[in-house]
Tab-separated table of C-alpha atoms in Angstrom:
chain	number	residue	atom	x	y	z
A	19	MET	CA	-49.029	34.248	-58.078
A	20	PRO	CA	-46.288	35.314	-55.234
A	21	PHE	CA	-43.492	36.313	-57.302
A	22	THR	CA	-45.776	38.212	-59.669
A	23	SER	CA	-47.170	40.064	-56.750
A	24	SER	CA	-43.354	40.077	-54.737
A	25	LEU	CA	-42.493	41.320	-58.620
A	26	SER	CA	-45.261	44.152	-58.669
A	27	ARG	CA	-43.873	45.392	-55.360
A	28	CYS	CA	-40.472	45.792	-56.037
A	29	LEU	CA	-41.308	47.452	-58.884
A	30	GLN	CA	-43.939	50.142	-57.355
A	31	SER	CA	-41.361	51.044	-54.714
A	32	PRO	CA	-39.491	54.385	-54.499
A	33	TRP	CA	-35.702	51.820	-54.357
A	34	ALA	CA	-36.847	51.466	-58.100
A	35	CYS	CA	-36.641	55.197	-58.541
A	36	VAL	CA	-32.988	54.660	-57.388
A	37	ALA	CA	-32.300	52.211	-59.515
A	38	GLY	CA	-33.514	53.254	-62.809
A	39	LEU	CA	-31.027	56.505	-61.338
A	40	LEU	CA	-27.954	54.381	-61.019
A	41	ALA	CA	-28.907	52.175	-64.644
A	42	ASN	CA	-29.238	55.417	-66.324
A	43	ALA	CA	-26.096	56.824	-65.187
A	44	ALA	CA	-24.471	53.503	-66.053
A	45	ALA	CA	-25.744	53.481	-68.999
A	46	LEU	CA	-24.680	56.782	-70.524
A	47	TYR	CA	-20.818	56.047	-69.238
A	48	ALA	CA	-21.390	52.899	-71.472
A	49	VAL	CA	-22.418	54.717	-74.412
A	50	LEU	CA	-19.808	57.635	-73.830
A	51	LEU	CA	-17.237	54.705	-73.835
A	52	ARG	CA	-18.650	52.716	-76.519
A	53	LEU	CA	-18.388	56.460	-78.839
A	54	LEU	CA	-14.710	56.860	-77.399
A	55	ASP	CA	-13.873	53.285	-78.501
A	56	THR	CA	-11.596	52.321	-75.264
A	57	GLY	CA	-12.909	49.135	-74.660
A	58	VAL	CA	-16.545	48.330	-74.167
A	59	ILE	CA	-17.970	45.694	-75.746
A	60	GLY	CA	-21.721	45.681	-76.874
A	61	PRO	CA	-22.998	43.251	-74.874
A	62	LEU	CA	-22.703	45.862	-72.133
A	63	SER	CA	-23.848	48.726	-73.676
A	64	SER	CA	-26.418	46.440	-75.222
A	65	ALA	CA	-27.055	45.021	-71.021
A	66	LEU	CA	-27.301	48.665	-69.538
A	67	LEU	CA	-29.734	49.941	-71.659
A	68	LEU	CA	-32.180	47.213	-71.127
A	69	CYS	CA	-31.710	48.375	-67.729
A	70	VAL	CA	-32.768	51.871	-68.675
A	71	LEU	CA	-35.511	50.500	-69.667
A	72	LEU	CA	-37.056	48.142	-67.342
A	73	ALA	CA	-36.305	50.390	-64.711
A	74	THR	CA	-38.321	52.986	-66.493
A	75	VAL	CA	-40.856	50.786	-66.433
A	76	GLY	CA	-40.595	50.410	-63.001
A	77	MET	CA	-40.435	54.115	-61.865
A	78	THR	CA	-43.560	54.297	-64.299
A	79	ARG	CA	-45.803	52.079	-62.304
A	80	ALA	CA	-43.843	54.094	-59.160
A	81	LEU	CA	-44.898	56.784	-59.904
A	82	ARG	CA	-48.843	55.360	-60.370
A	83	ALA	CA	-48.539	53.399	-57.281
A	84	GLN	CA	-47.282	56.374	-55.347
A	85	HIS	CA	-49.935	59.130	-57.038
A	86	ARG	CA	-52.342	57.126	-56.447
A	87	ALA	CA	-51.795	56.728	-52.218
A	88	ARG	CA	-50.779	60.282	-52.502
A	89	ARG	CA	-47.315	59.952	-50.859
A	90	ARG	CA	-45.992	63.003	-52.091
A	91	GLY	CA	-42.364	62.298	-51.727
A	92	ALA	CA	-42.319	58.935	-53.257
A	93	GLN	CA	-44.354	60.480	-56.031
A	94	LEU	CA	-41.279	63.629	-56.311
A	95	VAL	CA	-38.565	60.391	-56.493
A	96	ALA	CA	-39.745	58.780	-59.217
A	97	ALA	CA	-40.598	61.821	-60.975
A	98	LEU	CA	-37.607	63.148	-60.178
A	99	SER	CA	-36.178	59.542	-61.702
A	100	ILE	CA	-38.399	59.024	-64.957
A	101	LEU	CA	-36.908	62.759	-65.818
A	102	GLY	CA	-33.176	61.741	-65.582
A	103	THR	CA	-34.243	58.992	-67.862
A	104	VAL	CA	-35.031	61.628	-70.402
A	105	ILE	CA	-31.815	63.417	-69.606
A	106	VAL	CA	-29.747	60.736	-69.977
A	107	SER	CA	-31.349	59.517	-73.796
A	108	LEU	CA	-31.495	63.344	-74.851
A	109	TRP	CA	-27.501	63.730	-73.577
A	110	SER	CA	-26.888	60.461	-75.301
A	111	ILE	CA	-28.482	60.939	-78.309
A	112	VAL	CA	-26.428	65.107	-78.401
A	113	VAL	CA	-23.122	63.214	-77.468
A	114	ALA	CA	-23.294	60.554	-80.328
A	115	LEU	CA	-24.977	63.162	-83.112
A	116	GLY	CA	-21.579	65.377	-81.775
A	117	ALA	CA	-19.465	62.911	-82.727
A	118	ALA	CA	-20.793	62.255	-86.189
A	119	PHE	CA	-21.258	65.931	-87.587
A	120	LEU	CA	-18.535	67.177	-85.081
A	121	GLY	CA	-15.716	65.092	-85.100
A	122	ALA	CA	-15.439	62.193	-82.272
A	123	LEU	CA	-13.704	62.959	-78.837
A	124	PRO	CA	-9.623	62.574	-78.147
A	125	ASP	CA	-9.701	59.041	-76.870
A	126	GLY	CA	-6.251	60.011	-74.954
A	127	PHE	CA	-4.018	57.004	-76.183
A	128	GLY	CA	-0.747	58.197	-75.635
A	129	ARG	CA	-0.696	61.471	-72.979
A	130	ASP	CA	1.001	59.526	-70.465
A	131	ILE	CA	3.568	57.882	-72.080
A	132	ASP	CA	7.369	58.491	-71.770
A	133	ILE	CA	9.398	57.915	-74.554
A	134	PRO	CA	12.693	55.852	-72.766
A	135	PRO	CA	16.077	57.837	-72.560
A	136	GLY	CA	17.669	55.876	-75.780
A	137	MET	CA	15.247	54.843	-77.572
A	138	VAL	CA	15.981	56.089	-81.553
A	139	LEU	CA	12.828	56.576	-83.086
A	140	ARG	CA	12.696	57.793	-87.403
A	141	GLU	CA	10.236	60.423	-87.910
A	142	PRO	CA	7.392	59.964	-90.828
A	143	ALA	CA	8.552	61.125	-93.671
A	144	PRO	CA	6.158	64.290	-95.576
A	145	SER	CA	5.244	62.185	-98.672
A	146	LEU	CA	6.900	59.309	-100.274
A	147	GLU	CA	8.082	60.270	-103.821
A	148	PRO	CA	6.471	58.811	-106.732
A	149	VAL	CA	8.823	55.904	-108.483
A	150	ALA	CA	10.028	57.175	-111.803
A	151	LEU	CA	9.829	54.379	-114.145
A	152	ASP	CA	10.216	54.681	-117.546
A	153	GLU	CA	7.757	52.657	-119.432
A	154	PRO	CA	8.074	52.589	-123.385
A	155	ALA	CA	4.428	51.310	-123.446
A	156	TYR	CA	3.031	54.341	-122.164
A	157	ARG	CA	5.747	56.659	-123.599
A	158	PRO	CA	2.293	58.015	-126.075
A	159	LEU	CA	0.673	58.567	-122.897
A	160	LEU	CA	2.729	60.954	-121.499
A	161	ARG	CA	3.273	63.009	-124.189
A	162	LEU	CA	-0.288	63.540	-124.314
A	163	ALA	CA	-0.689	63.749	-120.934
A	164	ASP	CA	1.927	67.614	-122.079
A	165	ALA	CA	-0.194	68.414	-124.906
A	166	ALA	CA	-3.453	70.498	-125.633
A	167	PRO	CA	-6.430	68.337	-126.446
A	168	PRO	CA	-6.946	68.986	-130.733
A	169	PRO	CA	-9.908	70.336	-132.026
A	170	ALA	CA	-11.026	66.700	-133.390
A	171	ARG	CA	-12.117	64.568	-130.517
A	172	TRP	CA	-11.907	61.188	-131.102
A	173	SER	CA	-15.740	59.366	-129.994
A	174	GLU	CA	-14.643	55.435	-130.240
A	175	VAL	CA	-11.328	52.733	-129.335
A	176	ARG	CA	-9.715	50.718	-132.099
A	177	PHE	CA	-9.826	46.939	-130.707
A	178	ASP	CA	-8.002	44.434	-131.882
A	179	ALA	CA	-10.126	41.434	-131.198
A	180	GLN	CA	-7.533	38.567	-131.954
A	181	ALA	CA	-3.918	40.542	-130.174
A	182	TRP	CA	-6.217	40.633	-126.913
A	183	ALA	CA	-7.740	37.213	-127.184
A	184	ALA	CA	-3.949	35.948	-127.745
A	185	LEU	CA	-2.904	37.144	-124.743
A	186	THR	CA	-5.253	34.487	-122.930
A	187	GLN	CA	-3.634	31.651	-124.438
A	188	ARG	CA	-0.110	32.467	-122.413
A	189	ASP	CA	1.303	31.915	-118.716
A	190	THR	CA	-1.163	33.762	-116.838
A	191	GLU	CA	1.838	33.275	-113.746
A	192	LEU	CA	4.080	34.907	-115.302
A	193	LEU	CA	1.597	37.587	-115.811
A	194	LEU	CA	0.992	37.593	-111.868
A	195	ARG	CA	4.778	37.243	-110.894
A	196	TYR	CA	5.236	40.465	-112.941
A	197	LEU	CA	2.674	42.449	-111.323
A	198	ARG	CA	3.287	41.538	-107.997
A	199	SER	CA	6.611	43.202	-108.362
A	200	HIS	CA	6.287	46.206	-110.757
A	201	PRO	CA	5.556	48.381	-107.710
A	202	GLY	CA	3.214	50.676	-110.227
A	203	TRP	CA	0.560	48.012	-109.538
A	204	ARG	CA	-1.307	46.862	-106.720
A	205	ILE	CA	-2.260	43.256	-106.086
A	206	GLN	CA	-5.265	42.459	-104.101
A	207	ALA	CA	-6.898	38.998	-103.795
A	208	GLY	CA	-10.465	38.675	-104.786
A	209	GLY	CA	-12.975	35.951	-104.663
A	210	GLY	CA	-12.951	32.349	-106.619
A	211	GLY	CA	-9.017	32.289	-107.225
A	212	GLU	CA	-9.477	35.912	-108.449
A	213	MET	CA	-6.025	38.334	-108.562
A	214	GLU	CA	-6.836	42.378	-109.239
A	215	ALA	CA	-4.340	44.713	-110.554
A	216	ARG	CA	-4.814	47.808	-110.526
A	217	ARG	CA	-2.796	51.410	-111.165
A	218	SER	CA	-2.803	54.826	-112.116
A	219	ILE	CA	-0.847	56.518	-114.582
A	220	ASP	CA	1.801	58.728	-112.993
A	221	PHE	CA	1.631	62.252	-114.323
A	222	ALA	CA	3.380	63.713	-111.409
A	223	ARG	CA	5.530	65.507	-113.678
A	224	HIS	CA	3.820	66.470	-116.797
A	225	ARG	CA	2.559	70.503	-116.643
A	226	SER	CA	-0.717	70.405	-118.044
A	227	HIS	CA	-2.261	66.809	-118.144
A	228	TRP	CA	-6.008	66.938	-118.304
A	229	PHE	CA	-7.196	64.004	-117.798
A	230	ASP	CA	-6.418	60.954	-115.636
A	231	ILE	CA	-6.714	57.020	-116.109
A	232	GLU	CA	-7.207	53.808	-114.241
A	233	VAL	CA	-6.238	50.926	-115.604
A	234	VAL	CA	-7.580	47.288	-113.774
A	235	VAL	CA	-6.467	43.350	-114.510
A	236	LEU	CA	-8.792	41.201	-113.137
A	237	LEU	CA	-6.626	37.237	-113.440
A	238	ARG	CA	-8.742	34.106	-112.926
A	239	SER	CA	-6.742	31.519	-112.135
A	240	GLY	CA	-8.280	28.474	-113.907
A	241	LEU	CA	-9.367	27.661	-117.202
A	242	ALA	CA	-13.982	28.037	-118.139
A	243	THR	CA	-15.576	24.672	-116.933
A	244	GLU	CA	-19.191	24.166	-118.786
A	245	SER	CA	-20.415	24.372	-115.467
A	246	HIS	CA	-18.905	28.038	-115.318
A	247	PRO	CA	-18.551	29.420	-118.439
A	248	ALA	CA	-16.382	32.411	-118.525
A	249	PRO	CA	-17.317	35.460	-120.175
A	250	ALA	CA	-16.252	36.466	-123.524
A	251	ALA	CA	-14.326	38.926	-124.954
A	252	GLY	CA	-16.445	42.201	-125.281
A	253	VAL	CA	-17.932	45.606	-123.699
A	254	PRO	CA	-20.333	44.713	-120.433
A	255	GLY	CA	-23.497	43.149	-122.535
A	256	GLY	CA	-21.612	42.882	-125.579
A	257	GLU	CA	-20.709	39.912	-128.808
A	258	PRO	CA	-18.159	37.408	-128.281
A	259	ALA	CA	-14.703	39.093	-129.681
A	260	ALA	CA	-14.556	37.992	-133.435
A	261	GLY	CA	-18.388	39.153	-133.624
A	262	LEU	CA	-16.509	43.253	-132.311
A	263	PRO	CA	-16.281	45.687	-134.751
A	264	GLY	CA	-12.505	47.146	-135.284
A	265	ARG	CA	-14.166	50.138	-133.277
A	266	LEU	CA	-15.729	50.431	-130.150
A	267	PRO	CA	-18.164	53.722	-129.563
A	268	LEU	CA	-17.659	55.691	-125.927
A	269	ALA	CA	-19.933	56.779	-123.908
A	270	PHE	CA	-19.315	60.236	-122.404
A	271	GLU	CA	-20.709	61.133	-118.814
A	272	SER	CA	-20.299	64.865	-117.158
A	273	ASP	CA	-20.437	65.026	-113.585
A	274	GLY	CA	-22.315	68.094	-113.613
A	275	GLN	CA	-20.014	69.606	-110.730
A	276	GLY	CA	-16.137	69.762	-111.272
A	277	GLY	CA	-17.298	69.961	-115.045
A	278	LEU	CA	-15.558	67.056	-115.727
A	279	HIS	CA	-16.510	64.002	-118.360
A	280	HIS	CA	-15.812	60.165	-117.395
A	281	ALA	CA	-15.853	57.121	-119.928
A	282	ARG	CA	-15.119	53.623	-119.016
A	283	LEU	CA	-14.320	50.243	-121.306
A	284	LEU	CA	-14.466	47.220	-120.239
A	285	ILE	CA	-12.784	43.713	-122.040
A	286	ASP	CA	-13.879	40.481	-120.486
A	287	MET	CA	-11.933	37.776	-121.825
A	288	PRO	CA	-11.670	33.769	-120.192
A	289	ARG	CA	-8.700	34.061	-118.093
A	290	LEU	CA	-8.158	38.400	-117.710
A	291	ARG	CA	-10.261	41.600	-117.936
A	292	ILE	CA	-9.172	44.695	-118.551
A	293	SER	CA	-11.592	47.842	-116.939
A	294	LEU	CA	-10.060	51.220	-118.156
A	295	ARG	CA	-11.407	54.543	-116.393
A	296	GLN	CA	-10.837	57.928	-117.855
A	297	SER	CA	-12.197	61.200	-116.167
A	298	SER	CA	-10.992	64.299	-118.793
A	299	ARG	CA	-12.169	67.937	-119.174
A	300	TRP	CA	-13.075	67.303	-122.342
A	301	PRO	CA	-15.578	64.226	-123.930
A	302	ASP	CA	-11.988	62.824	-125.973
A	303	GLY	CA	-11.193	59.357	-126.176
A	304	GLN	CA	-7.636	59.703	-127.138
A	305	PRO	CA	-6.088	59.027	-123.888
A	306	LEU	CA	-8.428	55.937	-122.962
A	307	GLN	CA	-7.131	54.838	-126.212
A	308	HIS	CA	-3.336	55.063	-126.167
A	309	ALA	CA	-3.844	53.527	-122.232
A	310	LEU	CA	-5.214	50.221	-123.909
A	311	ASP	CA	-3.104	50.554	-126.604
A	312	GLY	CA	0.041	50.872	-123.605
A	313	VAL	CA	-1.383	47.885	-121.780
A	314	ALA	CA	-1.794	45.668	-124.688
A	315	ALA	CA	2.019	46.013	-124.884
A	316	GLU	CA	3.205	45.871	-121.505
A	317	LEU	CA	1.875	42.707	-121.035
A	318	GLY	CA	1.756	41.245	-124.358
A	319	HIS	CA	5.757	42.568	-123.822
A	320	VAL	CA	5.969	40.211	-120.106
A	321	LEU	CA	4.070	37.250	-121.561
A	322	ALA	CA	6.180	37.303	-124.641
A	323	ALA	CA	9.147	36.562	-122.898
A	324	GLY	CA	7.852	33.068	-121.774
A	325	ARG	CA	9.705	32.964	-118.015
A	326	TRP	CA	10.335	35.161	-115.622
A	327	HIS	CA	13.768	37.622	-115.008
A	328	SER	CA	13.678	40.790	-112.923
A	329	GLY	CA	14.684	42.657	-115.871
A	330	LEU	CA	11.160	42.584	-117.426
A	331	LEU	CA	10.400	45.339	-115.084
A	332	PRO	CA	11.018	48.720	-116.011
A	333	PRO	CA	14.129	50.828	-114.278
A	334	GLY	CA	13.663	51.888	-110.861
A	335	SER	CA	11.367	49.172	-109.951
A	336	VAL	CA	13.659	47.154	-108.462
A	337	ALA	CA	15.498	48.859	-105.316
A	338	SER	CA	18.641	48.190	-103.390
A	339	GLY	CA	20.772	47.756	-100.056
A	340	SER	CA	18.455	46.118	-96.768
A	341	PRO	CA	14.732	45.468	-95.825
A	342	ASP	CA	12.842	48.666	-94.869
A	343	ILE	CA	9.903	49.703	-94.041
A	344	ARG	CA	9.268	53.551	-94.577
A	345	LEU	CA	6.724	55.938	-93.245
A	346	ALA	CA	4.879	59.280	-94.495
A	347	GLY	CA	2.006	61.009	-93.489
A	348	GLY	CA	1.207	62.067	-90.130
A	349	ALA	CA	-1.879	62.285	-87.618
A	350	GLY	CA	-2.783	58.932	-88.098
A	351	ALA	CA	-3.093	58.624	-92.184
A	352	PHE	CA	0.254	57.099	-93.183
A	353	GLU	CA	1.586	56.111	-96.555
A	354	ILE	CA	3.674	52.716	-95.878
A	355	GLU	CA	5.874	51.626	-98.267
A	356	VAL	CA	8.006	47.561	-97.632
A	357	ALA	CA	10.627	47.173	-99.280
A	358	ALA	CA	11.810	43.343	-98.663
A	359	ASN	CA	12.789	39.958	-100.672
A	360	PRO	CA	11.453	37.097	-99.326
A	361	GLY	CA	13.040	34.936	-101.318
A	362	GLU	CA	9.257	33.175	-101.959
A	363	ALA	CA	6.129	33.320	-103.489
A	364	GLY	CA	3.995	34.366	-100.793
A	365	ARG	CA	2.382	37.660	-99.267
A	366	VAL	CA	3.351	40.312	-96.716
A	367	TYR	CA	1.161	42.374	-94.082
A	368	LEU	CA	1.828	44.592	-91.262
A	369	LYS	CA	1.691	45.007	-87.996
A	370	ALA	CA	2.270	47.989	-85.720
A	371	PHE	CA	2.668	48.139	-81.413
A	372	GLU	CA	3.507	50.707	-79.259
A	373	ALA	CA	6.503	49.793	-78.423
A	374	THR	CA	7.067	50.334	-74.487
A	375	ARG	CA	3.465	48.763	-73.575
A	376	ASN	CA	3.172	46.345	-76.759
A	377	ILE	CA	-0.558	47.318	-77.478
A	378	GLU	CA	-1.801	46.739	-81.021
A	379	VAL	CA	-2.292	49.312	-82.234
A	380	LEU	CA	-2.733	48.664	-86.039
A	381	ALA	CA	-3.140	45.051	-88.380
A	382	THR	CA	-3.614	44.896	-92.293
A	383	ALA	CA	-4.700	42.771	-94.903
A	384	ARG	CA	-2.291	40.392	-96.817
A	385	ARG	CA	-0.984	41.209	-100.040
A	386	PRO	CA	1.065	39.542	-102.867
A	387	ILE	CA	4.932	40.799	-103.232
A	388	GLY	CA	7.624	39.950	-105.899
A	389	TRP	CA	10.408	38.274	-105.176
A	390	SER	CA	13.392	36.466	-106.907
A	391	GLY	CA	16.590	34.427	-105.448
A	392	GLN	CA	18.923	37.216	-105.472
A	393	GLY	CA	18.576	38.267	-102.176
A	394	ALA	CA	20.319	41.799	-102.478
A	395	GLU	CA	16.923	42.531	-104.704
A	396	LEU	CA	14.345	44.892	-103.168
A	397	PHE	CA	9.988	44.435	-104.581
A	398	ARG	CA	8.270	47.163	-103.148
A	399	LEU	CA	5.245	46.784	-101.428
A	400	ARG	CA	3.025	50.355	-100.932
A	401	GLU	CA	-0.304	50.500	-97.928
A	402	SER	CA	-1.872	53.568	-97.250
A	403	VAL	CA	-3.275	52.361	-93.659
A	404	LEU	CA	-4.861	54.489	-90.638
A	405	VAL	CA	-3.695	54.183	-86.781
A	406	HIS	CA	-6.776	54.676	-84.675
A	407	ALA	CA	-5.179	54.602	-81.687
A	408	GLY	CA	-3.868	58.625	-80.415
A	409	ASP	CA	-4.436	61.735	-81.265
A	410	PRO	CA	-3.791	64.296	-83.425
A	411	GLY	CA	-0.312	66.177	-81.171
A	412	VAL	CA	0.077	63.597	-78.794
A	413	TYR	CA	2.804	61.279	-79.871
A	414	TYR	CA	3.931	57.712	-78.687
A	415	PRO	CA	7.218	55.279	-80.517
A	416	ALA	CA	5.302	52.946	-82.448
A	417	ARG	CA	7.387	49.685	-83.473
A	418	PHE	CA	6.288	48.870	-87.194
A	419	GLU	CA	6.849	45.559	-88.502
A	420	ALA	CA	6.494	43.489	-91.987
A	421	TRP	CA	5.726	40.133	-91.524
A	422	PHE	CA	5.390	37.009	-94.674
A	423	VAL	CA	3.408	33.957	-95.069
A	424	PRO	CA	4.283	32.129	-97.537
A	425	ASP	CA	2.163	30.588	-100.527
A	426	SER	CA	4.126	27.128	-99.454
A	427	GLY	CA	2.215	26.614	-96.136
A	428	THR	CA	5.458	26.587	-94.002
A	429	ALA	CA	5.329	29.063	-90.999
A	430	GLU	CA	5.220	32.658	-90.845
A	431	ARG	CA	7.798	35.409	-89.991
A	432	LYS	CA	9.270	38.643	-89.802
A	433	LEU	CA	11.167	40.522	-92.590
A	434	VAL	CA	11.187	43.489	-90.930
A	435	GLU	CA	10.523	45.863	-88.126
A	436	VAL	CA	11.235	49.560	-87.379
A	437	LEU	CA	10.621	52.019	-85.039
A	438	TYR	CA	8.234	55.347	-85.537
A	439	ARG	CA	7.298	58.225	-83.367
A	440	ILE	CA	3.736	58.724	-84.314
A	441	ASP	CA	0.163	60.139	-83.400
A	442	GLY	CA	-2.901	59.128	-83.825
A	443	TRP	CA	-5.999	59.218	-85.994
A	444	GLN	CA	-8.928	60.912	-84.178
A	445	LYS	CA	-11.728	59.082	-84.687
């Protein structure tokens, strides 16, 4: 066929070799740009790599044809083109492996940005100080953190099934508002109308704590239905609440490296799931017992109140003053605290822009925040973020904004914005 013959002659031409060299150079450039994350999209890189493949086929055909015709010059061009393909491929692999194991190359963002005279920028703090909360429910756990572990080891945990089942009969919306407003709990939405709250007990002010505790509370928005029955209270694969013994056995597992022992307790109920994890230097269940009792006392106190008021929160939970965004850290790894009061239920997310060119460098997910009708009360929301744009030590001005999305469906609005001088995370 004429088309096939013409295509064959093109592929056998020395110009196919030249096209192959150009395609190889373009493909290498695309690979480097993709690794450096400067905006080359995947389809373009893939198209150029396809050109390399087609050019390689053409060069191979050309080399074979010129060899039969004994054209030494054309053979040399085709051979060099194929060698160029091999070099480009090997170089791309070396660059990719180097980026994976030795750290990525600088992206250059921020090097040509001059901070305008008169622009007032705040500097990130070294760290955000922990919120000092006096919580009576966890005092026994904190006292245990300062004590040496006793000779007797606890291998089980007491469990009051009736008391825990009674918690699920109360108003979980009140509980959700409390967890949103408490600075020690970190809230995120789950699937199917679920809301997860997570916290680690703060032992920063305790001298010799020998364990760490993490608590996860999962709230379910609705009651169980016949088609989707809620699990009963118990441990994984366990019995209904009424059938559980007064004491639950604990199984400790050693990690074999740091000499730590790990245990987990899970209590699953129709509207509420409590998960506690302990890591300790001794296989002793006392910390887990005190944490379980503390969570029951904390949530029980809230639900017993029957209605919301900020006095349910421990002292120090609510700040005062003007809305603010506090930043701590550096080299692109930051801890951010938003202090605001939107006045209604909803979620907050953060955006950051390079301040002179308005280039977006950060956008976070939406997270619930506390609120009240008292505008002077500020509720805290903390989050860890990575700002990828830029490199360590290359500073540029960035505008951080906190945006609020009401649950009522009305238009989102900006709560506060602050200017900082930051550097980026090396990818």
